[in-house]
Amino acid sequence: MLDHIAIVVKNIEKSVLWYLENFNAKIKYQDETWAMLEVCNTSVALTLINQHPPHIAFKIDNESLFPEGIDIKMHRDGTKYVYQKDIDGNVIELIYY
């Protein structure tokens, strides 16, 4: 299941305002380093380049679905995740709540 799409922005505050004004987004979370918005029933994460790469995240319902040999990390909200790349170099996040 699609969890969110993350894009890199230059300024979190300015980008949040842009999405609020142009897409009537709703703020789920915001701080100085990232924000999670709801845009047209889709979660969109805005992040700074030094925080997270641009990616698409899929929610998994079982930790055993994490690929073997990849270090499982934890977000500050307690969710577990891994990043991996597809065959074209796009970053995919698997996230477990």
PDB file of N, CA, C and O in Angstrom, residues 29-82:
ATOM      1  N   TYR A  29       2.123  17.168   9.989  1.00  0.00           N
ATOM      2  CA  TYR A  29       3.268  17.408  10.878  1.00  0.00           C
ATOM      3  C   TYR A  29       4.188  18.391  10.180  1.00  0.00           C
ATOM      4  O   TYR A  29       4.308  18.372   8.957  1.00  0.00           O
ATOM      5  N   GLN A  30       4.843  19.234  10.985  1.00  0.00           N
ATOM      6  CA  GLN A  30       5.828  20.158  10.416  1.00  0.00           C
ATOM      7  C   GLN A  30       6.828  20.551  11.479  1.00  0.00           C
ATOM      8  O   GLN A  30       6.470  20.824  12.626  1.00  0.00           O
ATOM      9  N   ASP A  31       8.112  20.536  11.101  1.00  0.00           N
ATOM     10  CA  ASP A  31       9.159  21.138  11.912  1.00  0.00           C
ATOM     11  C   ASP A  31      10.153  21.799  10.953  1.00  0.00           C
ATOM     12  O   ASP A  31       9.833  21.993   9.780  1.00  0.00           O
ATOM     13  N   GLU A  32      11.335  22.124  11.407  1.00  0.00           N
ATOM     14  CA  GLU A  32      12.300  22.847  10.572  1.00  0.00           C
ATOM     15  C   GLU A  32      12.929  21.960   9.502  1.00  0.00           C
ATOM     16  O   GLU A  32      13.466  22.456   8.518  1.00  0.00           O
ATOM     17  N   THR A  33      12.890  20.633   9.692  1.00  0.00           N
ATOM     18  CA  THR A  33      13.604  19.737   8.780  1.00  0.00           C
ATOM     19  C   THR A  33      12.704  18.947   7.842  1.00  0.00           C
ATOM     20  O   THR A  33      13.175  18.424   6.845  1.00  0.00           O
ATOM     21  N   TRP A  34      11.418  18.829   8.173  1.00  0.00           N
ATOM     22  CA  TRP A  34      10.509  18.119   7.274  1.00  0.00           C
ATOM     23  C   TRP A  34       9.065  18.404   7.641  1.00  0.00           C
ATOM     24  O   TRP A  34       8.774  18.882   8.727  1.00  0.00           O
ATOM     25  N   ALA A  35       8.199  18.087   6.694  1.00  0.00           N
ATOM     26  CA  ALA A  35       6.759  18.236   6.927  1.00  0.00           C
ATOM     27  C   ALA A  35       6.042  17.089   6.240  1.00  0.00           C
ATOM     28  O   ALA A  35       6.514  16.563   5.227  1.00  0.00           O
ATOM     29  N   MET A  36       4.910  16.699   6.806  1.00  0.00           N
ATOM     30  CA  MET A  36       4.051  15.705   6.179  1.00  0.00           C
ATOM     31  C   MET A  36       2.718  16.385   5.911  1.00  0.00           C
ATOM     32  O   MET A  36       2.093  16.919   6.833  1.00  0.00           O
ATOM     33  N   LEU A  37       2.329  16.389   4.649  1.00  0.00           N
ATOM     34  CA  LEU A  37       1.100  17.041   4.232  1.00  0.00           C
ATOM     35  C   LEU A  37       0.131  16.016   3.659  1.00  0.00           C
ATOM     36  O   LEU A  37       0.544  14.966   3.164  1.00  0.00           O
ATOM     37  N   GLU A  38      -1.149  16.350   3.698  1.00  0.00           N
ATOM     38  CA  GLU A  38      -2.138  15.583   2.956  1.00  0.00           C
ATOM     39  C   GLU A  38      -2.534  16.437   1.769  1.00  0.00           C
ATOM     40  O   GLU A  38      -3.027  17.558   1.929  1.00  0.00           O
ATOM     41  N   VAL A  39      -2.279  15.920   0.589  1.00  0.00           N
ATOM     42  CA  VAL A  39      -2.557  16.629  -0.655  1.00  0.00           C
ATOM     43  C   VAL A  39      -3.417  15.713  -1.523  1.00  0.00           C
ATOM     44  O   VAL A  39      -2.968  14.636  -1.928  1.00  0.00           O
ATOM     45  N   CYS A  40      -4.656  16.111  -1.753  1.00  0.00           N
ATOM     46  CA  CYS A  40      -5.562  15.315  -2.602  1.00  0.00           C
ATOM     47  C   CYS A  40      -5.601  13.856  -2.150  1.00  0.00           C
ATOM     48  O   CYS A  40      -5.438  12.934  -2.950  1.00  0.00           O
ATOM     49  N   ASN A  41      -5.790  13.638  -0.858  1.00  0.00           N
ATOM     50  CA  ASN A  41      -5.877  12.300  -0.267  1.00  0.00           C
ATOM     51  C   ASN A  41      -4.594  11.479  -0.372  1.00  0.00           C
ATOM     52  O   ASN A  41      -4.623  10.255  -0.303  1.00  0.00           O
ATOM     53  N   THR A  42      -3.467  12.142  -0.565  1.00  0.00           N
ATOM     54  CA  THR A  42      -2.171  11.479  -0.628  1.00  0.00           C
ATOM     55  C   THR A  42      -1.229  12.166   0.350  1.00  0.00           C
ATOM     56  O   THR A  42      -1.206  13.388   0.444  1.00  0.00           O
ATOM     57  N   SER A  43      -0.449  11.380   1.082  1.00  0.00           N
ATOM     58  CA  SER A  43       0.543  11.950   1.988  1.00  0.00           C
ATOM     59  C   SER A  43       1.786  12.317   1.196  1.00  0.00           C
ATOM     60  O   SER A  43       2.333  11.492   0.455  1.00  0.00           O
ATOM     61  N   VAL A  44       2.204  13.572   1.354  1.00  0.00           N
ATOM     62  CA  VAL A  44       3.401  14.076   0.684  1.00  0.00           C
ATOM     63  C   VAL A  44       4.339  14.604   1.758  1.00  0.00           C
ATOM     64  O   VAL A  44       3.967  15.476   2.544  1.00  0.00           O
ATOM     65  N   ALA A  45       5.538  14.033   1.797  1.00  0.00           N
ATOM     66  CA  ALA A  45       6.554  14.493   2.738  1.00  0.00           C
ATOM     67  C   ALA A  45       7.449  15.503   2.036  1.00  0.00           C
ATOM     68  O   ALA A  45       7.890  15.272   0.908  1.00  0.00           O
ATOM     69  N   LEU A  46       7.701  16.605   2.705  1.00  0.00           N
ATOM     70  CA  LEU A  46       8.658  17.605   2.234  1.00  0.00           C
ATOM     71  C   LEU A  46       9.872  17.480   3.126  1.00  0.00           C
ATOM     72  O   LEU A  46       9.760  17.533   4.349  1.00  0.00           O
ATOM     73  N   THR A  47      11.028  17.290   2.538  1.00  0.00           N
ATOM     74  CA  THR A  47      12.229  17.068   3.324  1.00  0.00           C
ATOM     75  C   THR A  47      13.399  17.843   2.750  1.00  0.00           C
ATOM     76  O   THR A  47      13.410  18.182   1.565  1.00  0.00           O
ATOM     77  N   LEU A  48      14.361  18.121   3.591  1.00  0.00           N
ATOM     78  CA  LEU A  48      15.592  18.768   3.153  1.00  0.00           C
ATOM     79  C   LEU A  48      16.551  17.690   2.664  1.00  0.00           C
ATOM     80  O   LEU A  48      16.525  16.547   3.136  1.00  0.00           O
ATOM     81  N   ILE A  49      17.426  18.052   1.744  1.00  0.00           N
ATOM     82  CA  ILE A  49      18.309  17.083   1.095  1.00  0.00           C
ATOM     83  C   ILE A  49      19.178  16.317   2.093  1.00  0.00           C
ATOM     84  O   ILE A  49      19.466  15.154   1.908  1.00  0.00           O
ATOM     85  N   ASN A  50      19.562  16.951   3.185  1.00  0.00           N
ATOM     86  CA  ASN A  50      20.439  16.283   4.146  1.00  0.00           C
ATOM     87  C   ASN A  50      19.668  15.419   5.138  1.00  0.00           C
ATOM     88  O   ASN A  50      20.257  14.789   6.003  1.00  0.00           O
ATOM     89  N   GLN A  51      18.349  15.352   5.019  1.00  0.00           N
ATOM     90  CA  GLN A  51      17.527  14.565   5.933  1.00  0.00           C
ATOM     91  C   GLN A  51      17.116  13.220   5.332  1.00  0.00           C
ATOM     92  O   GLN A  51      17.321  12.195   5.947  1.00  0.00           O
ATOM     93  N   HIS A  52      16.506  13.251   4.181  1.00  0.00           N
ATOM     94  CA  HIS A  52      16.024  12.041   3.514  1.00  0.00           C
ATOM     95  C   HIS A  52      16.098  12.253   2.009  1.00  0.00           C
ATOM     96  O   HIS A  52      15.913  13.365   1.529  1.00  0.00           O
ATOM     97  N   PRO A  53      16.306  11.183   1.249  1.00  0.00           N
ATOM     98  CA  PRO A  53      16.309  11.328  -0.216  1.00  0.00           C
ATOM     99  C   PRO A  53      14.880  11.405  -0.741  1.00  0.00           C
ATOM    100  O   PRO A  53      13.935  10.972  -0.071  1.00  0.00           O
ATOM    101  N   PRO A  54      14.689  11.929  -1.954  1.00  0.00           N
ATOM    102  CA  PRO A  54      13.370  11.843  -2.561  1.00  0.00           C
ATOM    103  C   PRO A  54      13.042  10.359  -2.753  1.00  0.00           C
ATOM    104  O   PRO A  54      13.909   9.577  -3.147  1.00  0.00           O
ATOM    105  N   HIS A  55      11.799   9.981  -2.443  1.00  0.00           N
ATOM    106  CA  HIS A  55      11.452   8.563  -2.520  1.00  0.00           C
ATOM    107  C   HIS A  55       9.950   8.357  -2.547  1.00  0.00           C
ATOM    108  O   HIS A  55       9.182   9.282  -2.303  1.00  0.00           O
ATOM    109  N   ILE A  56       9.572   7.131  -2.807  1.00  0.00           N
ATOM    110  CA  ILE A  56       8.187   6.693  -2.670  1.00  0.00           C
ATOM    111  C   ILE A  56       8.186   5.620  -1.586  1.00  0.00           C
ATOM    112  O   ILE A  56       9.089   4.780  -1.545  1.00  0.00           O
ATOM    113  N   ALA A  57       7.218   5.701  -0.679  1.00  0.00           N
ATOM    114  CA  ALA A  57       7.193   4.785   0.466  1.00  0.00           C
ATOM    115  C   ALA A  57       5.961   3.886   0.412  1.00  0.00           C
ATOM    116  O   ALA A  57       4.855   4.356   0.168  1.00  0.00           O
ATOM    117  N   PHE A  58       6.218   2.612   0.657  1.00  0.00           N
ATOM    118  CA  PHE A  58       5.151   1.633   0.721  1.00  0.00           C
ATOM    119  C   PHE A  58       5.063   1.087   2.132  1.00  0.00           C
ATOM    120  O   PHE A  58       6.072   0.708   2.726  1.00  0.00           O
ATOM    121  N   LYS A  59       3.857   1.049   2.660  1.00  0.00           N
ATOM    122  CA  LYS A  59       3.613   0.508   3.996  1.00  0.00           C
ATOM    123  C   LYS A  59       3.547  -1.011   3.899  1.00  0.00           C
ATOM    124  O   LYS A  59       2.858  -1.556   3.033  1.00  0.00           O
ATOM    125  N   ILE A  60       4.298  -1.675   4.784  1.00  0.00           N
ATOM    126  CA  ILE A  60       4.224  -3.129   4.854  1.00  0.00           C
ATOM    127  C   ILE A  60       3.535  -3.508   6.155  1.00  0.00           C
ATOM    128  O   ILE A  60       3.575  -2.758   7.133  1.00  0.00           O
ATOM    129  N   ASP A  61       2.893  -4.644   6.173  1.00  0.00           N
ATOM    130  CA  ASP A  61       2.130  -5.034   7.357  1.00  0.00           C
ATOM    131  C   ASP A  61       2.806  -6.103   8.203  1.00  0.00           C
ATOM    132  O   ASP A  61       2.221  -6.610   9.150  1.00  0.00           O
ATOM    133  N   ASN A  62       4.056  -6.428   7.842  1.00  0.00           N
ATOM    134  CA  ASN A  62       4.778  -7.444   8.598  1.00  0.00           C
ATOM    135  C   ASN A  62       6.275  -7.163   8.487  1.00  0.00           C
ATOM    136  O   ASN A  62       6.793  -7.007   7.383  1.00  0.00           O
ATOM    137  N   GLU A  63       6.958  -7.108   9.622  1.00  0.00           N
ATOM    138  CA  GLU A  63       8.396  -6.826   9.615  1.00  0.00           C
ATOM    139  C   GLU A  63       9.195  -7.853   8.821  1.00  0.00           C
ATOM    140  O   GLU A  63      10.273  -7.557   8.333  1.00  0.00           O
ATOM    141  N   SER A  64       8.663  -9.061   8.687  1.00  0.00           N
ATOM    142  CA  SER A  64       9.387 -10.095   7.945  1.00  0.00           C
ATOM    143  C   SER A  64       9.491  -9.762   6.459  1.00  0.00           C
ATOM    144  O   SER A  64      10.260 -10.391   5.733  1.00  0.00           O
ATOM    145  N   LEU A  65       8.738  -8.756   5.997  1.00  0.00           N
ATOM    146  CA  LEU A  65       8.803  -8.352   4.598  1.00  0.00           C
ATOM    147  C   LEU A  65       9.992  -7.436   4.294  1.00  0.00           C
ATOM    148  O   LEU A  65      10.252  -7.135   3.133  1.00  0.00           O
ATOM    149  N   PHE A  66      10.709  -6.987   5.336  1.00  0.00           N
ATOM    150  CA  PHE A  66      11.930  -6.225   5.092  1.00  0.00           C
ATOM    151  C   PHE A  66      12.950  -7.143   4.414  1.00  0.00           C
ATOM    152  O   PHE A  66      13.092  -8.306   4.803  1.00  0.00           O
ATOM    153  N   PRO A  67      13.675  -6.634   3.415  1.00  0.00           N
ATOM    154  CA  PRO A  67      14.677  -7.463   2.751  1.00  0.00           C
ATOM    155  C   PRO A  67      15.781  -7.881   3.726  1.00  0.00           C
ATOM    156  O   PRO A  67      16.163  -7.106   4.611  1.00  0.00           O
ATOM    157  N   GLU A  68      16.275  -9.084   3.561  1.00  0.00           N
ATOM    158  CA  GLU A  68      17.372  -9.560   4.410  1.00  0.00           C
ATOM    159  C   GLU A  68      18.651  -8.807   4.072  1.00  0.00           C
ATOM    160  O   GLU A  68      18.882  -8.442   2.927  1.00  0.00           O
ATOM    161  N   GLY A  69      19.457  -8.579   5.093  1.00  0.00           N
ATOM    162  CA  GLY A  69      20.753  -7.955   4.901  1.00  0.00           C
ATOM    163  C   GLY A  69      20.742  -6.443   4.841  1.00  0.00           C
ATOM    164  O   GLY A  69      21.780  -5.829   4.662  1.00  0.00           O
ATOM    165  N   ILE A  70      19.577  -5.824   4.948  1.00  0.00           N
ATOM    166  CA  ILE A  70      19.485  -4.360   4.944  1.00  0.00           C
ATOM    167  C   ILE A  70      19.221  -3.903   6.367  1.00  0.00           C
ATOM    168  O   ILE A  70      18.376  -4.450   7.064  1.00  0.00           O
ATOM    169  N   ASP A  71      19.978  -2.898   6.801  1.00  0.00           N
ATOM    170  CA  ASP A  71      19.861  -2.368   8.161  1.00  0.00           C
ATOM    171  C   ASP A  71      18.520  -1.666   8.346  1.00  0.00           C
ATOM    172  O   ASP A  71      18.214  -0.698   7.647  1.00  0.00           O
ATOM    173  N   ILE A  72      17.709  -2.163   9.277  1.00  0.00           N
ATOM    174  CA  ILE A  72      16.413  -1.552   9.574  1.00  0.00           C
ATOM    175  C   ILE A  72      16.637  -0.347  10.484  1.00  0.00           C
ATOM    176  O   ILE A  72      17.323  -0.451  11.497  1.00  0.00           O
ATOM    177  N   LYS A  73      16.079   0.792  10.103  1.00  0.00           N
ATOM    178  CA  LYS A  73      16.236   2.031  10.868  1.00  0.00           C
ATOM    179  C   LYS A  73      14.911   2.414  11.496  1.00  0.00           C
ATOM    180  O   LYS A  73      13.874   1.846  11.174  1.00  0.00           O
ATOM    181  N   MET A  74      14.949   3.421  12.381  1.00  0.00           N
ATOM    182  CA  MET A  74      13.736   3.865  13.048  1.00  0.00           C
ATOM    183  C   MET A  74      13.584   5.374  12.904  1.00  0.00           C
ATOM    184  O   MET A  74      14.514   6.129  13.161  1.00  0.00           O
ATOM    185  N   HIS A  75      12.389   5.795  12.453  1.00  0.00           N
ATOM    186  CA  HIS A  75      12.058   7.214  12.405  1.00  0.00           C
ATOM    187  C   HIS A  75      11.783   7.710  13.822  1.00  0.00           C
ATOM    188  O   HIS A  75      11.514   6.924  14.727  1.00  0.00           O
ATOM    189  N   ARG A  76      11.795   9.027  13.997  1.00  0.00           N
ATOM    190  CA  ARG A  76      11.556   9.608  15.321  1.00  0.00           C
ATOM    191  C   ARG A  76      10.160   9.313  15.862  1.00  0.00           C
ATOM    192  O   ARG A  76       9.918   9.402  17.052  1.00  0.00           O
ATOM    193  N   ASP A  77       9.218   8.926  14.984  1.00  0.00           N
ATOM    194  CA  ASP A  77       7.874   8.574  15.449  1.00  0.00           C
ATOM    195  C   ASP A  77       7.747   7.092  15.810  1.00  0.00           C
ATOM    196  O   ASP A  77       6.672   6.618  16.136  1.00  0.00           O
ATOM    197  N   GLY A  78       8.861   6.349  15.718  1.00  0.00           N
ATOM    198  CA  GLY A  78       8.861   4.945  16.100  1.00  0.00           C
ATOM    199  C   GLY A  78       8.617   3.972  14.960  1.00  0.00           C
ATOM    200  O   GLY A  78       8.710   2.764  15.165  1.00  0.00           O
ATOM    201  N   THR A  79       8.308   4.467  13.775  1.00  0.00           N
ATOM    202  CA  THR A  79       8.129   3.566  12.644  1.00  0.00           C
ATOM    203  C   THR A  79       9.480   3.020  12.201  1.00  0.00           C
ATOM    204  O   THR A  79      10.502   3.692  12.296  1.00  0.00           O
ATOM    205  N   LYS A  80       9.475   1.787  11.740  1.00  0.00           N
ATOM    206  CA  LYS A  80      10.694   1.157  11.237  1.00  0.00           C
ATOM    207  C   LYS A  80      10.697   1.262   9.718  1.00  0.00           C
ATOM    208  O   LYS A  80       9.637   1.189   9.081  1.00  0.00           O
ATOM    209  N   TYR A  81      11.899   1.422   9.153  1.00  0.00           N
ATOM    210  CA  TYR A  81      11.963   1.594   7.708  1.00  0.00           C
ATOM    211  C   TYR A  81      13.305   1.157   7.143  1.00  0.00           C
ATOM    212  O   TYR A  81      14.290   1.061   7.871  1.00  0.00           O
ATOM    213  N   VAL A  82      13.303   0.899   5.857  1.00  0.00           N
ATOM    214  CA  VAL A  82      14.532   0.687   5.099  1.00  0.00           C
ATOM    215  C   VAL A  82      14.381   1.420   3.776  1.00  0.00           C
ATOM    216  O   VAL A  82      13.280   1.569   3.246  1.00  0.00           O
TER     217      VAL A  82
END
